[in-house]
Amino acid sequence: MKALCWEGVNKLAVEDVPDPVLHNDQDMIVRLVAGTTCGSDLHLIGGYIPFMRAGDVIGHEFLGEVVEVGPGVRKHRVGDRVVVASFVGCGRCWYCSHDLWSLCDNTNTNPGIGQALFGADTGGIFGYSHAMGGLRGSHAEYVRVPFADYGAFPVPEGIDDTSALFVSDSVPTGWMGADLGGVQPGDVVAVWGCGAVGQMAARAAILLGAERVISIDRIPERLAMTERHIGSEVIDYTATDVGAELRERTGGRGPDVCIEAVGMEAHSDTLVHAYDQVKQQLRLQTDRPTAVREAIHACRKGGTVFVLGVFAGAVDKFPLGAVINKGLTVRGAQQHGQRYIPMLLDRMVAGELSTSHLATHSVPLGEAPRAYEMFKDKDDGCVRAVIRP
């Protein structure tokens, strides 16, 4: 079968790889219907995530049709249309039973790497390095889905493929930021980043009752999309001082909840960005924490900062003094998709969530490398490119 493979830093190729087979009785095989580019994939492609190997299949956000099920699968049948959570959870360990699915104890097939990097192993995730389990990714004609009864969800009639696709990762990731960030009715929420995850975090904050939601970015098409489709206020950080603007809009106090949805390759129009970029390129730090720093400084005293963006390791100049002296709560997580996906599908059926606008481009699998180039360079207003077989 054909699959999109990582072949080295900034090198992708569509190659022939062996068809997946069932390894365990709880596995199933899914035929790809649609996948999508994701900003966290750019970190892989750029070489910022360790433990990638030439030939690894990437991709983790997808929708498919069930073509084969193991004897232990109880909830799915051949022919079902399913959306699959990007992180794999066993459904039995302490973390899964506490709805902390991305921290599963049993789905990372390379234990030990996470211990060295993070102090503990994460759960497994499709197509996201051998530190995260080395599972084959979803940018392929067929995908093996482990623990299928826990990670795959039937798509209700009335939800089209493109809309349902984003419930695999972007929507639950954004919702988690607002939920675990503690958004309450009447709050003012600021979101850094107007990509798919940032937009979904903003929409979640609105649905959870926030009085005002303010989204921050620099790409005109993304700012316009967020204002039009999400209903959030927006700030172009290249046109104003973000901290001053947020204080102005909040009576001098600052947002109650700040959600960072940018990650380890954050941009800025300040000299600090140049400093961070040089250190990252020289591998003196693994991540650029520009947006995290800004969120911490902007947040009101006693407020909460939730980090949704992907970070791999160490950052420089982390404002710990601001965290302590302002009494902030700082949280972060990879998405616990299984915790949210059923509820999010119900909200889509009810018309409360719309995601189809995120799919600004569509390409066949054979043209996936070009899609990632366009996505990385923000060409033609690309927010997400949908990849189809």
Short mmCIF file of C-alpha atoms in Angstrom, two decimals:
data_model
loop_
_atom_site.label_atom_id
_atom_site.label_comp_id
_atom_site.label_asym_id
_atom_site.label_seq_id
_atom_site.Cartn_x
_atom_site.Cartn_y
_atom_site.Cartn_z
CA MET A 1 0.00 0.00 0.00
CA LYS A 2 0.98 3.67 -0.33
CA ALA A 3 1.95 5.72 2.72
CA LEU A 4 3.56 9.07 3.53
CA CYS A 5 6.96 8.44 5.11
CA TRP A 6 9.49 10.58 6.94
CA GLU A 7 12.88 10.19 5.27
CA GLY A 8 14.93 12.74 7.17
CA VAL A 9 14.76 16.38 8.20
CA ASN A 10 12.40 18.21 5.83
CA LYS A 11 12.14 15.13 3.60
CA LEU A 12 8.83 13.35 2.97
CA ALA A 13 8.06 10.71 0.35
CA VAL A 14 5.06 8.59 -0.62
CA GLU A 15 6.29 5.00 -0.63
CA ASP A 16 5.08 1.42 -0.82
CA VAL A 17 4.93 -0.17 2.64
CA PRO A 18 3.54 -3.53 3.79
CA ASP A 19 -0.19 -3.70 4.45
CA PRO A 20 -1.05 -3.67 8.16
CA VAL A 21 -2.16 -6.89 9.84
CA LEU A 22 -3.91 -7.65 13.10
CA HIS A 23 -1.42 -8.09 15.94
CA ASN A 24 -3.83 -8.57 18.82
CA ASP A 25 -7.44 -9.65 19.17
CA GLN A 26 -8.52 -6.08 20.02
CA ASP A 27 -7.04 -4.61 16.83
CA MET A 28 -8.93 -3.61 13.73
CA ILE A 29 -7.90 -2.43 10.28
CA VAL A 30 -9.35 0.79 8.90
CA ARG A 31 -9.30 1.98 5.30
CA LEU A 32 -8.40 5.66 5.22
CA VAL A 33 -11.25 7.93 4.15
CA ALA A 34 -9.63 11.22 5.17
CA GLY A 35 -6.65 12.45 7.16
CA THR A 36 -5.26 15.91 7.72
CA THR A 37 -2.04 17.79 8.14
CA CYS A 38 -1.36 18.98 11.67
CA GLY A 39 0.97 21.59 13.10
CA SER A 40 2.55 19.03 15.41
CA ASP A 41 3.59 17.03 12.33
CA LEU A 42 5.71 20.01 11.27
CA HIS A 43 7.82 19.48 14.38
CA LEU A 44 8.50 15.92 13.22
CA ILE A 45 9.30 16.99 9.69
CA GLY A 46 11.66 19.71 10.89
CA GLY A 47 13.62 17.29 13.05
CA TYR A 48 12.64 18.78 16.42
CA ILE A 49 11.09 15.58 17.79
CA PRO A 50 13.72 12.94 18.61
CA PHE A 51 13.63 9.25 17.76
CA MET A 52 12.26 9.42 14.22
CA ARG A 53 13.56 6.81 11.78
CA ALA A 54 13.70 6.88 7.99
CA GLY A 55 10.60 5.16 6.61
CA ASP A 56 8.33 5.98 9.56
CA VAL A 57 4.74 6.63 8.42
CA ILE A 58 3.44 9.92 9.85
CA GLY A 59 -0.10 11.22 10.50
CA HIS A 60 -2.39 10.93 13.53
CA GLU A 61 -5.72 12.63 12.74
CA PHE A 62 -8.02 10.48 10.61
CA LEU A 63 -11.39 9.02 9.70
CA GLY A 64 -11.85 5.63 8.10
CA GLU A 65 -13.98 2.64 7.20
CA VAL A 66 -13.57 -0.60 9.12
CA VAL A 67 -12.38 -3.45 6.86
CA GLU A 68 -11.25 -6.08 9.40
CA VAL A 69 -11.78 -6.64 13.14
CA GLY A 70 -10.03 -8.85 15.64
CA PRO A 71 -11.99 -11.47 17.61
CA GLY A 72 -11.89 -9.31 20.74
CA VAL A 73 -13.50 -6.24 19.14
CA ARG A 74 -17.09 -5.84 20.36
CA LYS A 75 -18.20 -2.34 19.32
CA HIS A 76 -17.34 -2.21 15.61
CA ARG A 77 -18.23 -4.11 12.46
CA VAL A 78 -16.85 -4.21 8.94
CA GLY A 79 -18.26 -1.26 7.01
CA ASP A 80 -18.58 1.09 10.01
CA ARG A 81 -17.45 4.68 9.49
CA VAL A 82 -15.27 5.65 12.46
CA VAL A 83 -13.22 8.56 13.72
CA VAL A 84 -10.13 7.48 15.66
CA ALA A 85 -8.51 9.26 18.61
CA SER A 86 -4.89 10.14 17.90
CA PHE A 87 -3.65 8.73 21.22
CA VAL A 88 -4.17 5.04 21.88
CA GLY A 89 -5.57 3.99 25.25
CA CYS A 90 -5.91 0.47 26.62
CA GLY A 91 -9.04 1.32 28.64
CA ARG A 92 -7.84 -0.68 31.65
CA CYS A 93 -4.85 0.99 33.30
CA TRP A 94 -5.07 3.54 36.12
CA TYR A 95 -4.68 6.48 33.74
CA CYS A 96 -7.35 5.36 31.26
CA SER A 97 -9.76 4.62 34.11
CA HIS A 98 -9.22 8.21 35.30
CA ASP A 99 -9.88 9.67 31.81
CA LEU A 100 -6.19 10.55 31.30
CA TRP A 101 -5.99 8.64 28.03
CA SER A 102 -2.84 10.15 26.55
CA LEU A 103 -0.95 8.92 29.63
CA CYS A 104 -1.91 5.25 29.14
CA ASP A 105 0.54 2.82 30.74
CA ASN A 106 0.13 0.05 28.17
CA THR A 107 0.16 1.46 24.62
CA ASN A 108 3.68 2.85 24.24
CA THR A 109 5.64 -0.06 22.79
CA ASN A 110 9.00 1.62 23.50
CA PRO A 111 8.99 2.11 27.27
CA GLY A 112 12.06 3.80 28.68
CA ILE A 113 12.52 6.59 26.13
CA GLY A 114 9.84 8.70 27.81
CA GLN A 115 11.40 7.98 31.19
CA ALA A 116 14.62 9.59 30.01
CA LEU A 117 12.92 12.52 28.23
CA PHE A 118 10.03 13.33 30.55
CA GLY A 119 10.41 11.25 33.72
CA ALA A 120 7.62 8.88 32.62
CA ASP A 121 6.37 7.18 29.47
CA THR A 122 3.39 8.66 27.65
CA GLY A 123 0.72 6.65 25.88
CA GLY A 124 1.20 5.62 22.27
CA ILE A 125 0.19 7.92 19.43
CA PHE A 126 -0.16 7.21 15.75
CA GLY A 127 2.84 8.23 13.66
CA TYR A 128 4.66 10.34 16.21
CA SER A 129 8.18 8.99 16.75
CA HIS A 130 9.50 6.00 18.61
CA ALA A 131 9.46 7.98 21.85
CA MET A 132 5.67 7.85 21.56
CA GLY A 133 5.49 4.15 20.75
CA GLY A 134 6.64 3.93 17.13
CA LEU A 135 3.12 3.17 15.90
CA ARG A 136 2.63 3.47 12.15
CA GLY A 137 0.81 6.68 11.27
CA SER A 138 -2.46 7.35 9.51
CA HIS A 139 -1.28 8.91 6.23
CA ALA A 140 -1.62 5.53 4.56
CA GLU A 141 -4.23 3.62 2.62
CA TYR A 142 -4.87 1.32 5.61
CA VAL A 143 -4.22 1.77 9.34
CA ARG A 144 -4.06 -0.72 12.20
CA VAL A 145 -6.04 0.58 15.20
CA PRO A 146 -5.05 -1.06 18.52
CA PHE A 147 -7.61 -1.28 21.37
CA ALA A 148 -10.27 -0.37 18.83
CA ASP A 149 -13.22 -0.52 21.22
CA TYR A 150 -11.71 2.34 23.22
CA GLY A 151 -10.15 4.54 20.55
CA ALA A 152 -12.53 4.40 17.57
CA PHE A 153 -15.99 5.99 17.54
CA PRO A 154 -18.87 5.55 15.06
CA VAL A 155 -19.70 8.72 13.17
CA PRO A 156 -23.42 9.55 13.40
CA GLU A 157 -25.46 9.97 10.26
CA GLY A 158 -25.69 13.61 9.29
CA ILE A 159 -22.05 14.45 10.00
CA ASP A 160 -20.02 14.60 6.80
CA ASP A 161 -16.56 13.06 6.54
CA THR A 162 -14.66 16.34 6.52
CA SER A 163 -16.41 17.67 9.62
CA ALA A 164 -16.01 14.42 11.56
CA LEU A 165 -12.32 14.17 10.64
CA PHE A 166 -11.32 16.97 13.01
CA VAL A 167 -12.94 15.23 15.98
CA SER A 168 -9.99 12.83 15.84
CA ASP A 169 -7.61 15.37 17.40
CA SER A 170 -8.08 19.10 16.82
CA VAL A 171 -11.52 19.45 18.40
CA PRO A 172 -10.89 17.40 21.57
CA THR A 173 -7.47 19.03 22.01
CA GLY A 174 -9.00 22.49 21.88
CA TRP A 175 -11.91 21.49 24.11
CA MET A 176 -9.51 20.01 26.66
CA GLY A 177 -7.65 23.32 26.90
CA ALA A 178 -10.82 25.18 27.82
CA ASP A 179 -12.15 22.41 30.07
CA LEU A 180 -8.99 21.63 32.04
CA GLY A 181 -8.07 25.31 31.94
CA GLY A 182 -11.14 25.82 34.10
CA VAL A 183 -13.13 28.19 31.91
CA GLN A 184 -16.21 29.35 33.82
CA PRO A 185 -19.27 31.39 32.80
CA GLY A 186 -18.33 35.06 32.73
CA ASP A 187 -14.60 34.50 32.20
CA VAL A 188 -12.42 36.39 29.76
CA VAL A 189 -10.31 33.89 27.81
CA ALA A 190 -7.32 34.60 25.57
CA VAL A 191 -6.11 32.00 23.05
CA TRP A 192 -2.70 32.18 21.41
CA GLY A 193 -2.91 30.67 17.90
CA CYS A 194 -5.68 30.61 15.29
CA GLY A 195 -4.90 27.26 13.73
CA ALA A 196 -7.40 24.42 14.02
CA VAL A 197 -6.65 23.68 17.69
CA GLY A 198 -6.70 27.35 18.69
CA GLN A 199 -10.00 27.89 16.93
CA MET A 200 -11.52 24.89 18.65
CA ALA A 201 -10.23 26.06 22.04
CA ALA A 202 -11.88 29.43 21.43
CA ARG A 203 -15.16 27.80 20.41
CA ALA A 204 -15.07 25.53 23.45
CA ALA A 205 -14.55 28.54 25.73
CA ILE A 206 -17.58 30.22 24.17
CA LEU A 207 -19.74 27.12 24.64
CA LEU A 208 -18.56 26.80 28.25
CA GLY A 209 -19.92 30.28 28.94
CA ALA A 210 -16.95 32.64 28.63
CA GLU A 211 -18.07 36.27 28.46
CA ARG A 212 -15.33 37.25 26.02
CA VAL A 213 -12.86 35.18 24.00
CA ILE A 214 -9.89 36.86 22.33
CA SER A 215 -7.70 34.98 19.82
CA ILE A 216 -4.17 36.05 18.87
CA ASP A 217 -2.32 35.32 15.61
CA ARG A 218 -0.55 37.06 12.72
CA ILE A 219 -1.99 35.34 9.62
CA PRO A 220 -4.83 37.47 8.15
CA GLU A 221 -6.81 34.51 6.77
CA ARG A 222 -6.73 32.71 10.11
CA LEU A 223 -7.74 35.80 12.05
CA ALA A 224 -10.66 36.41 9.67
CA MET A 225 -11.74 32.74 9.86
CA THR A 226 -11.66 32.77 13.66
CA GLU A 227 -13.74 35.92 13.84
CA ARG A 228 -16.25 34.73 11.23
CA HIS A 229 -16.69 31.03 12.06
CA ILE A 230 -15.84 30.86 15.77
CA GLY A 231 -17.22 34.16 17.02
CA SER A 232 -14.05 35.16 18.85
CA GLU A 233 -12.53 38.62 19.03
CA VAL A 234 -9.08 38.71 17.41
CA ILE A 235 -5.74 40.46 17.82
CA ASP A 236 -3.03 40.68 15.15
CA TYR A 237 0.10 40.62 17.28
CA THR A 238 2.14 42.31 14.54
CA ALA A 239 -0.10 45.39 14.75
CA THR A 240 -0.22 46.03 18.51
CA ASP A 241 1.28 45.19 21.89
CA VAL A 242 -0.64 42.08 22.92
CA GLY A 243 -0.17 42.53 26.66
CA ALA A 244 -1.31 46.15 26.56
CA GLU A 245 -4.25 45.28 24.31
CA LEU A 246 -5.42 42.50 26.64
CA ARG A 247 -5.18 44.76 29.68
CA GLU A 248 -7.19 47.39 27.83
CA ARG A 249 -9.92 44.89 26.96
CA THR A 250 -10.10 43.49 30.51
CA GLY A 251 -10.18 46.67 32.56
CA GLY A 252 -6.49 46.41 33.40
CA ARG A 253 -6.75 42.98 35.01
CA GLY A 254 -5.82 40.53 32.27
CA PRO A 255 -7.61 37.37 31.03
CA ASP A 256 -8.88 34.84 33.56
CA VAL A 257 -7.69 31.91 31.42
CA CYS A 258 -4.90 31.97 28.84
CA ILE A 259 -4.64 29.04 26.41
CA GLU A 260 -1.43 28.52 24.44
CA ALA A 261 -2.18 26.66 21.18
CA VAL A 262 1.03 27.35 19.25
CA GLY A 263 3.75 25.03 20.47
CA MET A 264 7.47 24.62 20.10
CA GLU A 265 7.93 26.67 16.91
CA ALA A 266 6.18 29.85 18.06
CA HIS A 267 6.82 33.06 16.13
CA SER A 268 7.07 36.64 17.32
CA ASP A 269 8.00 40.00 15.84
CA THR A 270 10.43 40.77 18.69
CA LEU A 271 14.15 40.22 19.22
CA VAL A 272 13.26 37.47 21.68
CA HIS A 273 12.05 35.38 18.73
CA ALA A 274 15.42 35.67 17.03
CA TYR A 275 17.13 34.64 20.28
CA ASP A 276 14.86 31.60 20.66
CA GLN A 277 15.22 30.58 17.02
CA VAL A 278 19.02 30.69 17.10
CA LYS A 279 19.13 28.63 20.28
CA GLN A 280 16.70 26.10 18.82
CA GLN A 281 18.60 25.76 15.55
CA LEU A 282 21.84 25.23 17.48
CA ARG A 283 20.00 22.66 19.64
CA LEU A 284 20.79 24.65 22.77
CA GLN A 285 17.09 24.39 23.53
CA THR A 286 14.48 22.13 21.95
CA ASP A 287 11.54 24.54 21.92
CA ARG A 288 10.63 28.19 21.32
CA PRO A 289 8.39 29.20 24.23
CA THR A 290 7.51 32.68 22.96
CA ALA A 291 3.74 32.29 23.24
CA VAL A 292 3.95 30.55 26.63
CA ARG A 293 5.96 33.43 28.06
CA GLU A 294 3.51 35.96 26.67
CA ALA A 295 0.51 34.05 28.05
CA ILE A 296 2.06 33.90 31.54
CA HIS A 297 2.81 37.62 31.56
CA ALA A 298 -0.65 38.53 30.20
CA CYS A 299 -2.72 36.33 32.53
CA ARG A 300 -4.42 38.03 35.46
CA LYS A 301 -3.18 37.40 39.00
CA GLY A 302 -4.54 34.11 40.24
CA GLY A 303 -5.50 33.03 36.73
CA THR A 304 -4.78 29.87 34.76
CA VAL A 305 -2.48 29.20 31.81
CA PHE A 306 -3.09 26.01 29.84
CA VAL A 307 -0.41 24.83 27.40
CA LEU A 308 -1.93 22.94 24.46
CA GLY A 309 0.93 23.34 21.99
CA VAL A 310 3.34 20.44 21.55
CA PHE A 311 6.68 20.80 23.34
CA ALA A 312 9.48 18.24 23.24
CA GLY A 313 11.91 19.09 26.01
CA ALA A 314 13.68 22.09 27.47
CA VAL A 315 13.07 25.82 27.07
CA ASP A 316 15.10 28.86 28.08
CA LYS A 317 14.04 31.97 30.00
CA PHE A 318 10.88 30.41 31.45
CA PRO A 319 9.22 33.11 33.62
CA LEU A 320 8.88 31.06 36.79
CA GLY A 321 8.98 34.20 38.90
CA ALA A 322 5.83 35.46 37.20
CA VAL A 323 4.09 32.13 37.87
CA ILE A 324 4.92 32.27 41.57
CA ASN A 325 4.44 35.95 42.27
CA LYS A 326 1.18 36.20 40.30
CA GLY A 327 -0.19 33.02 41.87
CA LEU A 328 -0.84 31.36 38.52
CA THR A 329 -1.94 27.81 37.83
CA VAL A 330 -0.06 26.36 34.84
CA ARG A 331 -1.31 23.12 33.28
CA GLY A 332 -0.68 21.19 30.11
CA ALA A 333 -1.50 17.88 28.44
CA GLN A 334 -1.64 15.93 25.26
CA GLN A 335 -5.23 15.33 24.29
CA HIS A 336 -7.42 12.86 26.16
CA GLY A 337 -9.57 12.26 23.10
CA GLN A 338 -11.58 9.33 24.41
CA ARG A 339 -12.78 11.57 27.24
CA TYR A 340 -14.37 14.08 24.87
CA ILE A 341 -15.08 12.58 21.43
CA PRO A 342 -18.57 11.11 22.10
CA MET A 343 -19.76 14.41 23.61
CA LEU A 344 -18.24 16.40 20.75
CA LEU A 345 -19.97 14.25 18.13
CA ASP A 346 -23.26 14.90 19.93
CA ARG A 347 -22.57 18.65 19.88
CA MET A 348 -21.86 18.47 16.15
CA VAL A 349 -25.17 16.73 15.56
CA ALA A 350 -26.85 19.49 17.61
CA GLY A 351 -25.21 22.15 15.44
CA GLU A 352 -23.11 23.66 18.24
CA LEU A 353 -19.76 22.84 16.62
CA SER A 354 -18.72 23.42 13.04
CA THR A 355 -15.36 22.26 11.68
CA SER A 356 -15.70 21.94 7.90
CA HIS A 357 -14.31 25.47 7.39
CA LEU A 358 -10.93 24.26 8.70
CA ALA A 359 -10.41 22.15 5.58
CA THR A 360 -9.13 24.85 3.26
CA HIS A 361 -7.41 22.43 0.85
CA SER A 362 -7.75 18.80 -0.26
CA VAL A 363 -5.15 16.58 -1.94
CA PRO A 364 -4.75 12.90 -2.79
CA LEU A 365 -2.26 10.85 -0.76
CA GLY A 366 0.23 10.93 -3.62
CA GLU A 367 0.48 14.71 -3.27
CA ALA A 368 0.79 14.77 0.53
CA PRO A 369 4.38 16.13 0.55
CA ARG A 370 3.18 19.17 -1.40
CA ALA A 371 0.30 19.60 1.04
CA TYR A 372 2.74 19.78 3.94
CA GLU A 373 4.87 22.37 2.15
CA MET A 374 1.79 24.50 1.55
CA PHE A 375 0.64 24.03 5.15
CA LYS A 376 4.04 24.94 6.59
CA ASP A 377 4.42 28.05 4.43
CA LYS A 378 0.77 29.14 4.98
CA ASP A 379 0.41 29.36 1.19
CA ASP A 380 -2.98 30.27 -0.24
CA GLY A 381 -4.46 30.72 3.23
CA CYS A 382 -3.93 27.03 4.13
CA VAL A 383 -5.24 26.22 7.62
CA ARG A 384 -5.52 22.46 7.11
CA ALA A 385 -5.05 20.26 4.06
CA VAL A 386 -7.22 17.14 3.97
CA ILE A 387 -5.44 14.07 2.60
CA ARG A 388 -7.54 11.43 0.87
CA PRO A 389 -6.57 8.06 -0.61
#
